[in-house]
Short mmCIF file of N, CA and C in Angstrom, two decimals:
data_model
loop_
_atom_site.label_atom_id
_atom_site.label_comp_id
_atom_site.label_asym_id
_atom_site.label_seq_id
_atom_site.Cartn_x
_atom_site.Cartn_y
_atom_site.Cartn_z
N MET A 918 -25.73 1.18 4.77
CA MET A 918 -25.46 2.43 5.43
C MET A 918 -24.45 3.22 4.59
N ARG A 919 -24.71 4.47 4.37
CA ARG A 919 -23.84 5.31 3.55
C ARG A 919 -22.82 6.03 4.40
N SER A 920 -21.63 6.14 3.86
CA SER A 920 -20.57 6.87 4.55
C SER A 920 -20.76 8.36 4.30
N ALA A 921 -20.57 9.14 5.32
CA ALA A 921 -20.70 10.58 5.19
C ALA A 921 -19.49 11.16 4.46
N ILE A 922 -19.77 12.10 3.60
CA ILE A 922 -18.69 12.84 2.95
C ILE A 922 -18.38 14.04 3.83
N VAL A 923 -17.13 14.12 4.25
CA VAL A 923 -16.72 15.18 5.17
C VAL A 923 -15.76 16.11 4.45
N LYS A 924 -15.98 17.40 4.61
CA LYS A 924 -15.08 18.40 4.03
C LYS A 924 -13.97 18.67 5.03
N ARG A 925 -12.73 18.49 4.58
CA ARG A 925 -11.57 18.68 5.46
C ARG A 925 -10.66 19.75 4.88
N SER A 926 -10.15 20.60 5.73
CA SER A 926 -9.20 21.63 5.31
C SER A 926 -7.79 21.10 5.42
N ILE A 927 -6.99 21.38 4.41
CA ILE A 927 -5.58 20.96 4.40
C ILE A 927 -4.74 22.09 3.82
N VAL A 928 -3.45 22.03 4.09
CA VAL A 928 -2.52 23.01 3.53
C VAL A 928 -1.59 22.26 2.58
N ILE A 929 -1.56 22.71 1.33
CA ILE A 929 -0.70 22.11 0.30
C ILE A 929 0.23 23.19 -0.22
N ALA A 930 1.52 22.97 -0.06
CA ALA A 930 2.53 23.93 -0.53
C ALA A 930 2.22 25.34 -0.03
N GLY A 931 1.80 25.43 1.22
CA GLY A 931 1.55 26.73 1.83
C GLY A 931 0.20 27.34 1.52
N HIS A 932 -0.63 26.65 0.73
CA HIS A 932 -1.95 27.17 0.38
C HIS A 932 -3.02 26.31 1.04
N LYS A 933 -3.98 26.97 1.66
CA LYS A 933 -5.06 26.24 2.31
C LYS A 933 -6.13 25.90 1.27
N THR A 934 -6.59 24.67 1.32
CA THR A 934 -7.67 24.23 0.45
C THR A 934 -8.50 23.21 1.21
N SER A 935 -9.54 22.73 0.61
CA SER A 935 -10.35 21.71 1.27
C SER A 935 -10.68 20.60 0.29
N VAL A 936 -10.88 19.42 0.83
CA VAL A 936 -11.28 18.27 0.04
C VAL A 936 -12.48 17.63 0.73
N SER A 937 -13.38 17.11 -0.06
CA SER A 937 -14.55 16.41 0.46
C SER A 937 -14.39 14.93 0.15
N LEU A 938 -14.18 14.14 1.20
CA LEU A 938 -13.94 12.71 1.04
C LEU A 938 -14.76 11.90 2.02
N GLU A 939 -15.14 10.71 1.60
CA GLU A 939 -15.75 9.76 2.50
C GLU A 939 -14.70 9.32 3.51
N ASP A 940 -15.16 8.91 4.69
CA ASP A 940 -14.24 8.47 5.74
C ASP A 940 -13.31 7.35 5.28
N GLU A 941 -13.83 6.42 4.47
CA GLU A 941 -13.02 5.30 4.03
C GLU A 941 -11.85 5.76 3.15
N PHE A 942 -12.09 6.73 2.28
CA PHE A 942 -11.00 7.23 1.45
C PHE A 942 -10.00 8.03 2.28
N TRP A 943 -10.50 8.78 3.25
CA TRP A 943 -9.60 9.54 4.13
C TRP A 943 -8.71 8.59 4.93
N SER A 944 -9.30 7.51 5.44
CA SER A 944 -8.53 6.51 6.19
C SER A 944 -7.49 5.84 5.29
N GLY A 945 -7.90 5.50 4.07
CA GLY A 945 -6.96 4.90 3.12
C GLY A 945 -5.82 5.84 2.80
N LEU A 946 -6.12 7.10 2.63
CA LEU A 946 -5.09 8.10 2.34
C LEU A 946 -4.12 8.24 3.50
N LYS A 947 -4.63 8.24 4.72
CA LYS A 947 -3.76 8.32 5.90
C LYS A 947 -2.88 7.08 6.01
N GLU A 948 -3.42 5.92 5.69
CA GLU A 948 -2.64 4.68 5.73
C GLU A 948 -1.51 4.71 4.69
N ILE A 949 -1.81 5.19 3.50
CA ILE A 949 -0.80 5.30 2.45
C ILE A 949 0.30 6.26 2.89
N ALA A 950 -0.08 7.39 3.45
CA ALA A 950 0.91 8.38 3.93
C ALA A 950 1.80 7.76 4.99
N ARG A 951 1.19 7.04 5.92
CA ARG A 951 1.97 6.40 6.99
C ARG A 951 2.94 5.37 6.40
N ASP A 952 2.45 4.54 5.46
CA ASP A 952 3.30 3.52 4.84
C ASP A 952 4.47 4.14 4.07
N GLN A 953 4.23 5.31 3.47
CA GLN A 953 5.28 5.98 2.70
C GLN A 953 6.09 6.95 3.55
N ARG A 954 5.78 6.99 4.84
CA ARG A 954 6.44 7.90 5.77
C ARG A 954 6.39 9.35 5.27
N ALA A 955 5.20 9.74 4.83
CA ALA A 955 4.98 11.09 4.31
C ALA A 955 3.88 11.75 5.14
N THR A 956 3.86 13.06 5.15
CA THR A 956 2.75 13.75 5.78
C THR A 956 1.57 13.74 4.82
N LEU A 957 0.38 13.88 5.37
CA LEU A 957 -0.80 13.96 4.50
C LEU A 957 -0.68 15.12 3.52
N SER A 958 -0.21 16.25 4.02
CA SER A 958 -0.07 17.42 3.15
C SER A 958 0.89 17.15 1.99
N ASN A 959 2.03 16.51 2.28
CA ASN A 959 2.98 16.21 1.21
C ASN A 959 2.42 15.20 0.23
N LEU A 960 1.75 14.16 0.74
CA LEU A 960 1.17 13.16 -0.15
C LEU A 960 0.09 13.78 -1.03
N ILE A 961 -0.79 14.55 -0.44
CA ILE A 961 -1.84 15.20 -1.22
C ILE A 961 -1.23 16.19 -2.21
N GLY A 962 -0.18 16.88 -1.81
CA GLY A 962 0.52 17.79 -2.73
C GLY A 962 1.08 17.05 -3.93
N ASP A 963 1.66 15.86 -3.69
CA ASP A 963 2.16 15.05 -4.81
C ASP A 963 1.03 14.61 -5.72
N VAL A 964 -0.08 14.19 -5.13
CA VAL A 964 -1.25 13.79 -5.93
C VAL A 964 -1.74 14.98 -6.74
N ASP A 965 -1.77 16.15 -6.11
CA ASP A 965 -2.25 17.36 -6.78
C ASP A 965 -1.37 17.74 -7.96
N THR A 966 -0.05 17.60 -7.82
CA THR A 966 0.84 17.99 -8.92
C THR A 966 0.71 17.08 -10.13
N ARG A 967 0.27 15.83 -9.90
CA ARG A 967 0.09 14.89 -11.02
C ARG A 967 -1.30 14.95 -11.62
N ARG A 968 -2.16 15.75 -11.03
CA ARG A 968 -3.56 15.84 -11.49
C ARG A 968 -3.60 16.47 -12.87
N GLN A 969 -4.29 15.80 -13.78
CA GLN A 969 -4.41 16.33 -15.14
C GLN A 969 -5.74 17.04 -15.35
N HIS A 970 -6.76 16.60 -14.67
CA HIS A 970 -8.07 17.23 -14.77
C HIS A 970 -8.93 16.75 -13.62
N GLY A 971 -10.09 17.31 -13.48
CA GLY A 971 -10.97 16.93 -12.38
C GLY A 971 -10.63 17.66 -11.11
N ASN A 972 -11.48 17.49 -10.13
CA ASN A 972 -11.22 18.18 -8.87
C ASN A 972 -10.32 17.33 -7.99
N LEU A 973 -9.75 17.95 -7.00
CA LEU A 973 -8.78 17.28 -6.13
C LEU A 973 -9.39 16.11 -5.37
N SER A 974 -10.61 16.27 -4.89
CA SER A 974 -11.25 15.18 -4.16
C SER A 974 -11.39 13.93 -5.02
N SER A 975 -11.81 14.10 -6.26
CA SER A 975 -11.94 12.96 -7.17
C SER A 975 -10.59 12.35 -7.48
N THR A 976 -9.60 13.19 -7.66
CA THR A 976 -8.24 12.71 -7.94
C THR A 976 -7.70 11.89 -6.77
N ILE A 977 -7.97 12.34 -5.56
CA ILE A 977 -7.53 11.59 -4.37
C ILE A 977 -8.23 10.23 -4.31
N ARG A 978 -9.53 10.21 -4.58
CA ARG A 978 -10.25 8.93 -4.58
C ARG A 978 -9.62 7.95 -5.57
N LEU A 979 -9.33 8.43 -6.77
CA LEU A 979 -8.73 7.57 -7.79
C LEU A 979 -7.32 7.13 -7.38
N PHE A 980 -6.57 8.00 -6.74
CA PHE A 980 -5.23 7.65 -6.25
C PHE A 980 -5.31 6.53 -5.23
N VAL A 981 -6.23 6.65 -4.27
CA VAL A 981 -6.38 5.62 -3.24
C VAL A 981 -6.83 4.31 -3.88
N LEU A 982 -7.79 4.37 -4.78
CA LEU A 982 -8.26 3.17 -5.47
C LEU A 982 -7.13 2.51 -6.25
N ASP A 983 -6.37 3.28 -7.01
CA ASP A 983 -5.24 2.74 -7.78
C ASP A 983 -4.19 2.11 -6.87
N HIS A 984 -3.92 2.76 -5.74
CA HIS A 984 -2.95 2.24 -4.79
C HIS A 984 -3.34 0.84 -4.30
N TYR A 985 -4.59 0.71 -3.89
CA TYR A 985 -5.03 -0.58 -3.36
C TYR A 985 -5.21 -1.62 -4.45
N ARG A 986 -5.57 -1.21 -5.65
CA ARG A 986 -5.62 -2.17 -6.77
C ARG A 986 -4.22 -2.71 -7.06
N ALA A 987 -3.23 -1.83 -7.08
CA ALA A 987 -1.85 -2.27 -7.33
C ALA A 987 -1.38 -3.20 -6.21
N ARG A 988 -1.75 -2.89 -4.99
CA ARG A 988 -1.37 -3.73 -3.86
C ARG A 988 -2.00 -5.12 -3.97
N MET A 989 -3.26 -5.17 -4.37
CA MET A 989 -3.93 -6.46 -4.54
C MET A 989 -3.31 -7.25 -5.70
N ALA A 990 -2.96 -6.57 -6.77
CA ALA A 990 -2.32 -7.25 -7.90
C ALA A 990 -0.98 -7.82 -7.49
N ALA A 991 -0.23 -7.08 -6.69
CA ALA A 991 1.07 -7.57 -6.21
C ALA A 991 0.89 -8.79 -5.32
N LEU A 992 -0.12 -8.76 -4.46
CA LEU A 992 -0.39 -9.91 -3.60
C LEU A 992 -0.81 -11.12 -4.42
N ALA A 993 -1.63 -10.90 -5.43
CA ALA A 993 -2.08 -11.99 -6.29
C ALA A 993 -0.89 -12.56 -7.06
N SER A 994 0.00 -11.69 -7.50
CA SER A 994 1.19 -12.13 -8.21
C SER A 994 2.09 -12.96 -7.30
N ASP A 995 2.25 -12.51 -6.06
CA ASP A 995 3.04 -13.27 -5.09
C ASP A 995 2.42 -14.64 -4.85
N GLY A 996 1.11 -14.70 -4.75
CA GLY A 996 0.42 -15.96 -4.55
C GLY A 996 0.57 -16.89 -5.73
N ALA A 997 0.51 -16.34 -6.94
CA ALA A 997 0.67 -17.15 -8.14
C ALA A 997 2.07 -17.71 -8.23
N ALA A 998 3.07 -16.93 -7.85
CA ALA A 998 4.46 -17.40 -7.87
C ALA A 998 4.65 -18.51 -6.85
N ALA A 999 4.04 -18.36 -5.69
CA ALA A 999 4.19 -19.36 -4.63
C ALA A 999 3.50 -20.67 -5.02
N ASP A 1000 2.42 -20.56 -5.79
CA ASP A 1000 1.68 -21.75 -6.21
C ASP A 1000 2.26 -22.37 -7.47
N GLY A 1001 3.26 -21.73 -8.07
CA GLY A 1001 3.85 -22.25 -9.28
C GLY A 1001 3.05 -21.94 -10.53
N ARG A 1002 2.10 -21.03 -10.43
CA ARG A 1002 1.29 -20.67 -11.59
C ARG A 1002 1.95 -19.62 -12.47
N MET A 1003 2.97 -18.97 -11.97
CA MET A 1003 3.66 -17.95 -12.74
C MET A 1003 4.70 -18.63 -13.61
N PRO A 1004 4.82 -18.22 -14.87
CA PRO A 1004 5.85 -18.82 -15.73
C PRO A 1004 7.22 -18.75 -15.08
N ALA A 1005 8.05 -19.74 -15.35
CA ALA A 1005 9.36 -19.85 -14.70
C ALA A 1005 10.22 -18.61 -14.89
N ALA A 1006 10.26 -18.06 -16.10
CA ALA A 1006 11.08 -16.86 -16.35
C ALA A 1006 10.59 -15.69 -15.51
N LYS A 1007 9.29 -15.57 -15.40
CA LYS A 1007 8.74 -14.48 -14.60
C LYS A 1007 9.02 -14.73 -13.12
N GLN A 1008 8.98 -15.98 -12.69
CA GLN A 1008 9.30 -16.31 -11.30
C GLN A 1008 10.72 -15.91 -10.96
N ALA A 1009 11.66 -16.16 -11.88
CA ALA A 1009 13.05 -15.84 -11.62
C ALA A 1009 13.25 -14.34 -11.46
N VAL A 1010 12.60 -13.56 -12.32
CA VAL A 1010 12.68 -12.10 -12.22
C VAL A 1010 12.02 -11.66 -10.93
N HIS A 1011 10.86 -12.23 -10.62
CA HIS A 1011 10.12 -11.86 -9.43
C HIS A 1011 10.94 -12.17 -8.16
N GLN A 1012 11.63 -13.29 -8.14
CA GLN A 1012 12.38 -13.69 -6.97
C GLN A 1012 13.63 -12.86 -6.76
N SER A 1013 14.10 -12.18 -7.80
CA SER A 1013 15.32 -11.38 -7.66
C SER A 1013 15.08 -10.09 -6.90
N PHE A 1014 13.82 -9.74 -6.65
CA PHE A 1014 13.54 -8.51 -5.93
C PHE A 1014 13.41 -8.72 -4.47
#
């Protein structure tokens, strides 16, 4: 089953624009905003200011993907440290945080 791409209107830095995102990316974006205690408009504005090329919708998709990839890598790293698979020096640095 395919997810519908929905066009949503948002206001970024006082300017109205729209983004077309699948529901899953929109949900992920809202979750990231909630976790960072940011509004959707502010989060999307930050993503927009870092955009180097491409359209905003594509940039948002890549932002959400990168966020969750980093989160999975951090979880995997935590698991490796707990299992003793991480080198001792790296474990010491990791444990100091």
